[in-house]
Coordinates of C-alpha atoms in Angstrom, one line a residue:
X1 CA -45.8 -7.6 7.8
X2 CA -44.8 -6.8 4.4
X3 CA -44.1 -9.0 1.4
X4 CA -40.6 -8.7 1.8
X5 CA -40.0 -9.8 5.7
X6 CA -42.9 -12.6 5.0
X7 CA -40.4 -13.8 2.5
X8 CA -37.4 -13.6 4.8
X9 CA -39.8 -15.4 7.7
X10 CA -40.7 -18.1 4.9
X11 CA -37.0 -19.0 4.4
X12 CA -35.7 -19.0 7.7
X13 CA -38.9 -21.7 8.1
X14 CA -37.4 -23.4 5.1
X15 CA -33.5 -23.9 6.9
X16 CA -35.2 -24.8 10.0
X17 CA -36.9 -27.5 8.1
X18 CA -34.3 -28.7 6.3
X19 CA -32.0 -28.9 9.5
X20 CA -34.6 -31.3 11.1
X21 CA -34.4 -33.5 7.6
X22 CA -30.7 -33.1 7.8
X23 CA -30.2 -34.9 11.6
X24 CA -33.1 -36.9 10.4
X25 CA -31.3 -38.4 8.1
X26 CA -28.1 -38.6 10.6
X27 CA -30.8 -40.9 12.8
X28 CA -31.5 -43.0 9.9
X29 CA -27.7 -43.6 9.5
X30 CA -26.8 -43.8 13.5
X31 CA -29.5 -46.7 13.6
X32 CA -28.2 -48.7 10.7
X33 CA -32.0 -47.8 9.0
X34 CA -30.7 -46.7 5.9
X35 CA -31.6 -50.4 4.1
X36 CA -35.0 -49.9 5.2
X37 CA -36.2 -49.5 2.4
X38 CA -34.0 -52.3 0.1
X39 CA -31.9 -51.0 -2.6
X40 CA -35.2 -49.3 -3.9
X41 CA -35.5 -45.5 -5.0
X42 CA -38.1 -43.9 -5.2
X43 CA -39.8 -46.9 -3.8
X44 CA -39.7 -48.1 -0.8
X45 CA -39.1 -52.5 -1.1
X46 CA -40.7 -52.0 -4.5
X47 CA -43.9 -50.1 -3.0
X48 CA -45.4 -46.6 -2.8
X49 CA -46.3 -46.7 0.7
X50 CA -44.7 -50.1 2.5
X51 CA -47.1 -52.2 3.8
X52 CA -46.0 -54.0 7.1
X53 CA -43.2 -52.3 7.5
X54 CA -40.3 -52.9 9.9
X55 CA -38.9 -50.6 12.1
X56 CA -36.4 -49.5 10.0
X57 CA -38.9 -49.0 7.2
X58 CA -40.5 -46.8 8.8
X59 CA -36.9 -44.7 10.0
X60 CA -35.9 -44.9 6.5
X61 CA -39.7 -43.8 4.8
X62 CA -40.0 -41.3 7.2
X63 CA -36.6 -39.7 6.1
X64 CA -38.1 -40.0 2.3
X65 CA -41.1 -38.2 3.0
X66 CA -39.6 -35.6 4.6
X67 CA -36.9 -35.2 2.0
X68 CA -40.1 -34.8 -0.5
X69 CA -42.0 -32.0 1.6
X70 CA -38.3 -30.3 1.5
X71 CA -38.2 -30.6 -2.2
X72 CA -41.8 -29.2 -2.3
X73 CA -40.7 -26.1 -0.1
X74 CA -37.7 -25.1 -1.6
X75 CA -39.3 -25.3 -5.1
X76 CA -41.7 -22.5 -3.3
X77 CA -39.1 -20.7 -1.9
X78 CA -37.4 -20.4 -5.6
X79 CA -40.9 -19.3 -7.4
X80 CA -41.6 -17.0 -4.7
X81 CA -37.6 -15.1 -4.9
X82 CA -38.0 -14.8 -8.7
X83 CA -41.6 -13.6 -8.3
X84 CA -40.9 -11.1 -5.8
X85 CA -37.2 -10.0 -6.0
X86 CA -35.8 -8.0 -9.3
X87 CA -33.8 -9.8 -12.1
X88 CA -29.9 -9.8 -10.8
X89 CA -30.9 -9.6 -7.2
X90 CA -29.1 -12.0 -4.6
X91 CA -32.1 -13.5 -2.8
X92 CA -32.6 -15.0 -6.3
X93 CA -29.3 -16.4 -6.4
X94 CA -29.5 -17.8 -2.9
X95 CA -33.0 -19.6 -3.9
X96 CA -31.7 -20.7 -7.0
X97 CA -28.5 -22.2 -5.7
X98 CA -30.5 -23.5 -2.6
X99 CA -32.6 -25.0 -5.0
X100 CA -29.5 -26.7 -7.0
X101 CA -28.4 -28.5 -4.1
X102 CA -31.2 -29.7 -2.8
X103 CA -31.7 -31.3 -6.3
X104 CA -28.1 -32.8 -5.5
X105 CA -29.0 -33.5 -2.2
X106 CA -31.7 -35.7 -3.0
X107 CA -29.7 -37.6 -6.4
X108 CA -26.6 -38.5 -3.8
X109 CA -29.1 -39.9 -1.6
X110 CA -30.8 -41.9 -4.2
X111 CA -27.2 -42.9 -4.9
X112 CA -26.3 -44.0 -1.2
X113 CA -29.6 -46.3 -1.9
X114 CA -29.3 -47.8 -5.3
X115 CA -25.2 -48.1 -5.0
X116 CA -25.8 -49.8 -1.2
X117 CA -24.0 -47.6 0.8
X118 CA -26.2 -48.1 3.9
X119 CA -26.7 -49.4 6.8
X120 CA -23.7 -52.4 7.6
X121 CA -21.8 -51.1 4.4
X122 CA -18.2 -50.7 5.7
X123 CA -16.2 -50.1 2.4
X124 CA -14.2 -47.0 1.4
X125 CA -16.3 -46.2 -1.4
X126 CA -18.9 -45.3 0.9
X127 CA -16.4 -43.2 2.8
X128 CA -16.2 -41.3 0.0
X129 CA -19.2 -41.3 -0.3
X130 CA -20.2 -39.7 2.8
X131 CA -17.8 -37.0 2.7
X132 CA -19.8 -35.8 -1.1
X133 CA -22.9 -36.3 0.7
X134 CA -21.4 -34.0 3.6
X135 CA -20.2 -31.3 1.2
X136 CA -23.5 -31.0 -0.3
X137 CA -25.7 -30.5 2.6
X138 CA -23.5 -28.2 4.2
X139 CA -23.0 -26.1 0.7
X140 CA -27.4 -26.3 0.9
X141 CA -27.6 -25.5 4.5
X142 CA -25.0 -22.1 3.6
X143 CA -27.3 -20.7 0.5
X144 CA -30.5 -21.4 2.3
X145 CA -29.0 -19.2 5.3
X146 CA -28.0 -16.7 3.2
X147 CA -31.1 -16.6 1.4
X148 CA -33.0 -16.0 4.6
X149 CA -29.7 -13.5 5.5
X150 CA -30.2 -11.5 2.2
X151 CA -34.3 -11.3 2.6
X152 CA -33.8 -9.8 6.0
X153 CA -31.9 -7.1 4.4
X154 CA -28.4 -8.0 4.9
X155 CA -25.7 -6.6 1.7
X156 CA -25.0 -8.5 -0.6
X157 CA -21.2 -9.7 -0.4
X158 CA -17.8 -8.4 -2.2
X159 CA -14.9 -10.8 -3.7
X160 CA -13.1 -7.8 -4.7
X161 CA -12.2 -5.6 -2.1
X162 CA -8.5 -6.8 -1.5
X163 CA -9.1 -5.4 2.4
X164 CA -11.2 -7.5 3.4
X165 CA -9.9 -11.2 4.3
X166 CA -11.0 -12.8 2.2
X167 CA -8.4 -15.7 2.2
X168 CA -8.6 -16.4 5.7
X169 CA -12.4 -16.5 5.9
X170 CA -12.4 -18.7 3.0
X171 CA -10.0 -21.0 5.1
X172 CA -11.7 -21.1 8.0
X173 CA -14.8 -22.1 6.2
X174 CA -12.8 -24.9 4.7
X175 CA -11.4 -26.1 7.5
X176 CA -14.6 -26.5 8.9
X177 CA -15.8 -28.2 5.9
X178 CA -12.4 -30.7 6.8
X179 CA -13.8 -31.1 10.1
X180 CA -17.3 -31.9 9.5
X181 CA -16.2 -35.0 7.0
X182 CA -14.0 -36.3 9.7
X183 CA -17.2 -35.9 12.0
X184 CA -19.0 -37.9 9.7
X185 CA -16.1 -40.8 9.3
X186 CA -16.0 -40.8 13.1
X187 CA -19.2 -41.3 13.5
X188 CA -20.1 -43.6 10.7
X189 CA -17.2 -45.5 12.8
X190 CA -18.9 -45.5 16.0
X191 CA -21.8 -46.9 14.5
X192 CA -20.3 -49.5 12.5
X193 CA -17.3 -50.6 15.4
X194 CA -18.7 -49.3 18.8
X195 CA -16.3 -49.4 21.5
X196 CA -17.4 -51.0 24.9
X197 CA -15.3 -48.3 26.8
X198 CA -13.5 -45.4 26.1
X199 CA -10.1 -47.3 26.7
X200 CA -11.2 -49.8 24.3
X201 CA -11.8 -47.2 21.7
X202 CA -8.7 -45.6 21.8
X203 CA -7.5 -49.1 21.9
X204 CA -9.1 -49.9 18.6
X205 CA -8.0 -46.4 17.3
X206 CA -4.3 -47.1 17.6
X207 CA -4.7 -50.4 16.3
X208 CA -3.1 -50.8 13.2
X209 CA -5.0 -53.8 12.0
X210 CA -8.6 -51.8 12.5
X211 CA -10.9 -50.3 9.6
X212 CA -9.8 -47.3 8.3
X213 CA -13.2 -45.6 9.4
X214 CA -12.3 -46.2 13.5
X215 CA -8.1 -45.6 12.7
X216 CA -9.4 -42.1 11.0
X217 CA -11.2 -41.9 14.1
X218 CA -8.6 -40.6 16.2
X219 CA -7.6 -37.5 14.2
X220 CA -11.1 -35.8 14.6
X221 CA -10.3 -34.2 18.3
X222 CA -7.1 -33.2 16.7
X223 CA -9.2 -31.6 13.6
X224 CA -11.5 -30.2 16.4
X225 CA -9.3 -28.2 18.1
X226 CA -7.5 -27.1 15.8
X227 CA -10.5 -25.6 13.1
X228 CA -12.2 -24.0 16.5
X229 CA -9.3 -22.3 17.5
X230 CA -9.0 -20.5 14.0
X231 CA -12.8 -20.2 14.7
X232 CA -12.2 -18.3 17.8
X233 CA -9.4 -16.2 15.9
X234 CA -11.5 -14.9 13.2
X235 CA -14.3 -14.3 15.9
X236 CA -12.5 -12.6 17.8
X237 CA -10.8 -10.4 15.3
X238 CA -14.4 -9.8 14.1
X239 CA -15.5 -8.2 17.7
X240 CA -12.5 -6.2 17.4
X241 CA -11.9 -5.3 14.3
X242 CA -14.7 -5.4 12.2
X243 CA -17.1 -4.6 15.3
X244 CA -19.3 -7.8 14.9
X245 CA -20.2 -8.1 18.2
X246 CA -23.3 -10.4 18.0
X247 CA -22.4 -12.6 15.4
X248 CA -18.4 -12.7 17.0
X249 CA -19.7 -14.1 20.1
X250 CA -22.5 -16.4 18.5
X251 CA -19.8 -18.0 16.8
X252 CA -17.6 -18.2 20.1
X253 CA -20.5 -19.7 22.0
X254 CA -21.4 -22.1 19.8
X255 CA -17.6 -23.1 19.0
X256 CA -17.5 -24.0 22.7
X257 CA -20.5 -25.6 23.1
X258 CA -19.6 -27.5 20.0
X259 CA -15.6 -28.4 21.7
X260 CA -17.7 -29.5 25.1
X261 CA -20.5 -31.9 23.0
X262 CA -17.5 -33.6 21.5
X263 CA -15.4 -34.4 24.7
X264 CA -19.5 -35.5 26.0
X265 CA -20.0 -37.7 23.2
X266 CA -16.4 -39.1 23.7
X267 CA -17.2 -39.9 26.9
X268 CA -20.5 -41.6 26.5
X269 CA -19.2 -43.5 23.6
X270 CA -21.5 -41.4 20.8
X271 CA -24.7 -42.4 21.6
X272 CA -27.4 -41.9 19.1
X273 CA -28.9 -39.1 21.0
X274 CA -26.0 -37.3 21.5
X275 CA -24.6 -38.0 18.1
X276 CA -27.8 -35.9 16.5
X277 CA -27.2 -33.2 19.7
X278 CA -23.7 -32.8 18.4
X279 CA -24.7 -32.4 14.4
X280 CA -27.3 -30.1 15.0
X281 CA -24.7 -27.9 17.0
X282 CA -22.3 -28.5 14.2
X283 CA -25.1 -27.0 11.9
X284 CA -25.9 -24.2 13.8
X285 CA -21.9 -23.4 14.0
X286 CA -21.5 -23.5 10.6
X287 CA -24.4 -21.5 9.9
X288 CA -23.3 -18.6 12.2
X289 CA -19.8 -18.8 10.7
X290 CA -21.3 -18.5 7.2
X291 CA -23.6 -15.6 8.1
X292 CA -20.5 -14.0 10.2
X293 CA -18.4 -14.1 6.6
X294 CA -21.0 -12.6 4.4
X295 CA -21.4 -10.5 7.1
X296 CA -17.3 -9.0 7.1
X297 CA -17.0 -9.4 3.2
X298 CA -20.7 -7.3 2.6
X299 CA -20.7 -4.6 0.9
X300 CA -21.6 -1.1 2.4
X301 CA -25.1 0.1 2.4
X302 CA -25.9 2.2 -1.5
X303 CA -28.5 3.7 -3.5
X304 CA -28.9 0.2 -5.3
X305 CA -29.6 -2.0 -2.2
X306 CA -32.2 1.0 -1.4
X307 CA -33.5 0.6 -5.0
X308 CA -33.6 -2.9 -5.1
X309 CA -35.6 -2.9 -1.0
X310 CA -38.2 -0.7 -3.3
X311 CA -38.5 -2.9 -5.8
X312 CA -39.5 -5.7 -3.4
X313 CA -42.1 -4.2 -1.4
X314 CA -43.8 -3.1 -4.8
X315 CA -43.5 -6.4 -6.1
X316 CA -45.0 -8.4 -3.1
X317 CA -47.0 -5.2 -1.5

C-alpha cells in the first residue's frame, strides 16, 4: 500500500471514528447524561478523572474522552495532509477545514456545559442551541468525508461551470441540513416530554398549550418527506443523467431506509436505541449525498490532478 491510499485508509478511520463520538454523544443526550459531569469543562465535577462516579458520569466522561482521542486524530490527519500532499492541494483543505470544526465542535460542546444546556434543560435558548451544535457536526462530518473522498483520488470540485446544478444540489443539501435540526428538536422532545402512546403524542403535538420542542415535533414527518423526495429526484437524475449509478442508488437506499427508521421510531415512541439507529442512518445519508454532489460538480480528470497524484506518492513513498 502506498503513502497515498494509507492516507485515504487513515481518514476514512478518522469519519468512522468520529461518527461513533457523534451518536455517542446523541446517547449522552437521549439519557439525560449530559449534567454528568456538573456545569464543569474540562473537568469533570471539578476533577480530572471523577472519582465515584454515577452513571451518568460515566455516559458523560466517556463522551469527553472520546471527544479528546478525536481531537488527537484529526490533529494527525491535518499534519499528515500538509506533510504529504503539495501546497494548494484539496486534501489539505479538507484536513484543514475538518480540523476547524472539530475545534468548533468541541467549543459548542464546552458551551452546552458551562451555559447548562443539558440534560432537563427545556428552554429555547437551548433549542438554538442544538440546531448550531447540529450545523457543525454535520459541516465536520462533510469535510472529513471529502477528505477521505479526495485521498482516494476523487477530483476536486467546480463552482464555476454554470452546467452543472449547482443550485439545486446546494438545496438539496440544505434541505437536509433543515431536516436534521428538526430531527434533533424532535428528538430532544421525546426525551424531554415522552408520550405514553402514539395517540397521546400526536395528542400532545396538536396541543396548543405544549412546549414548543413537542408542538415543532409534528412538522418533522412533513420535513421528511418532503427533503427525501428531492433526495430521490437528484438521485435519480444522477443515474440518468450524470451516470452515477453507485452513489444514485446508495443515496436512494439509504433515503428509504432512513423514511422506514422514522415511521419505526414513530411507532415505538423513539426509544433510545432506535433514536441512535436512526442518526447514524441520518449520517450515513448525508454522507452519501455529500460525496454524490462533489461527485456531479468534480471536475474532469487533467494533467494537474496527474501531477499533483505524483507529487503524493513521492512525498509519502
Amino acid at each position: 500500500m502506498n503513502g497515498g491510499k494509507k492516507f485515504a485508509a487513515y481518514a476514512w478511520t478518522v469519519l468512522a471514528y468520529n461518527l461513533f463520538v457523534v451518536v455517542w454523544g446523541a446517547f449522552v443526550r437521549a439519557t439525560g447524561s449530559g449534567a454528568g459531569c456538573g456545569s464543569h469543562w474540562p473537568l469533570c465535577n471539578g476533577d480530572v478523572v471523577p472519582r465515584s462516579p454515577a452513571l451518568a458520569t460515566i455516559i458523560e466522561f466517556t463522551h469527553r474522552a472520546t471527544s479528546g482521542i478525536a481531537l488527537v486524530l484529526v490533529a494527525l490527519l491535518v499534519f499528515w495532509a500538509f506533510r504529504a500532499y503539495p501546497k494548494g492541494h484539496r486534501v489539505r483543505l479538507g484536513a484543514a477545514l475538518s480540523g476547524l470544526f472539530l475545534i468548533t465542535e468541541a467549543l459548542i460542546g464546552a458551551g452546552l456545559v458551562l451555559f447548562e444546556h443539558v440534560a432537563k434543560n427545556a428552554s429555547n435558548a437551548r433549542g438554538f442551541s442544538l440546531s448550531i451544535h447540529l450545523i457543525n457536526t454535520f459541516t465536520l462530518v462533510a469535510v472529513l468525508a471529502l477528505t477521505g473522498w479526495w485521498a482516494s483520488g476523487a477530483p476536486g470540485v467546480t463552482l464555476r461551470d454554470p452546467s452543472k446544478p449547482r443550485w439545486l444540489l446546494g438545496g438539496t443539501l440544505a434541505g437536509m441540513v433543515v431536516l436534521g435540526i428538526s430531527g434533533a428538536i424532535a428528538a430532544l422532545g421525546d426525551t424531554l416530554f415522552p408520550a405514553s402512546s402514539l395517540a397521546a403524542g400526536v395528542q400532545q403535538d396538536l396541543s396548543g398549550s405544549a412546549h414548543i420542542f413537542v408542538r415543532l415535533r409534528v412538522f418533522h414527518p412533513a420535513i421528511a418527506i418532503a427533503v427525501t423526495a428531492l433526495v430521490l429526484y437528484v438521485a435519480m437524475r444522477g443515474i440518468k443523467e450524470w451516470k452515477l449509478q453507485r452513489l444514485g442508488f446508495v443515496v436512494m437506499g439509504l433515503a428509504f431506509l432512513q423514511l422506514m427508521l422514522g415511521a419505526l421510531n414513530l411507532g415505538l415512541l423513539a426509544p433510545v436505541w432506535m433514536q441512535l439507529i436512526h442518526l447514524f442512518a441520518a449520517d450515513l445519508l448525508w454522507i452519501a449525498t455529500v460525496l454524490f454532489s462533489a461527485a456531479v460538480l468534480a471536475g474532469g480528470p487533467t494533467g494537474k490532478h496527474e501531477a499533483e497524484r505524483h507529487a503524493v506518492r513521492s512525498r509519502t513513498a
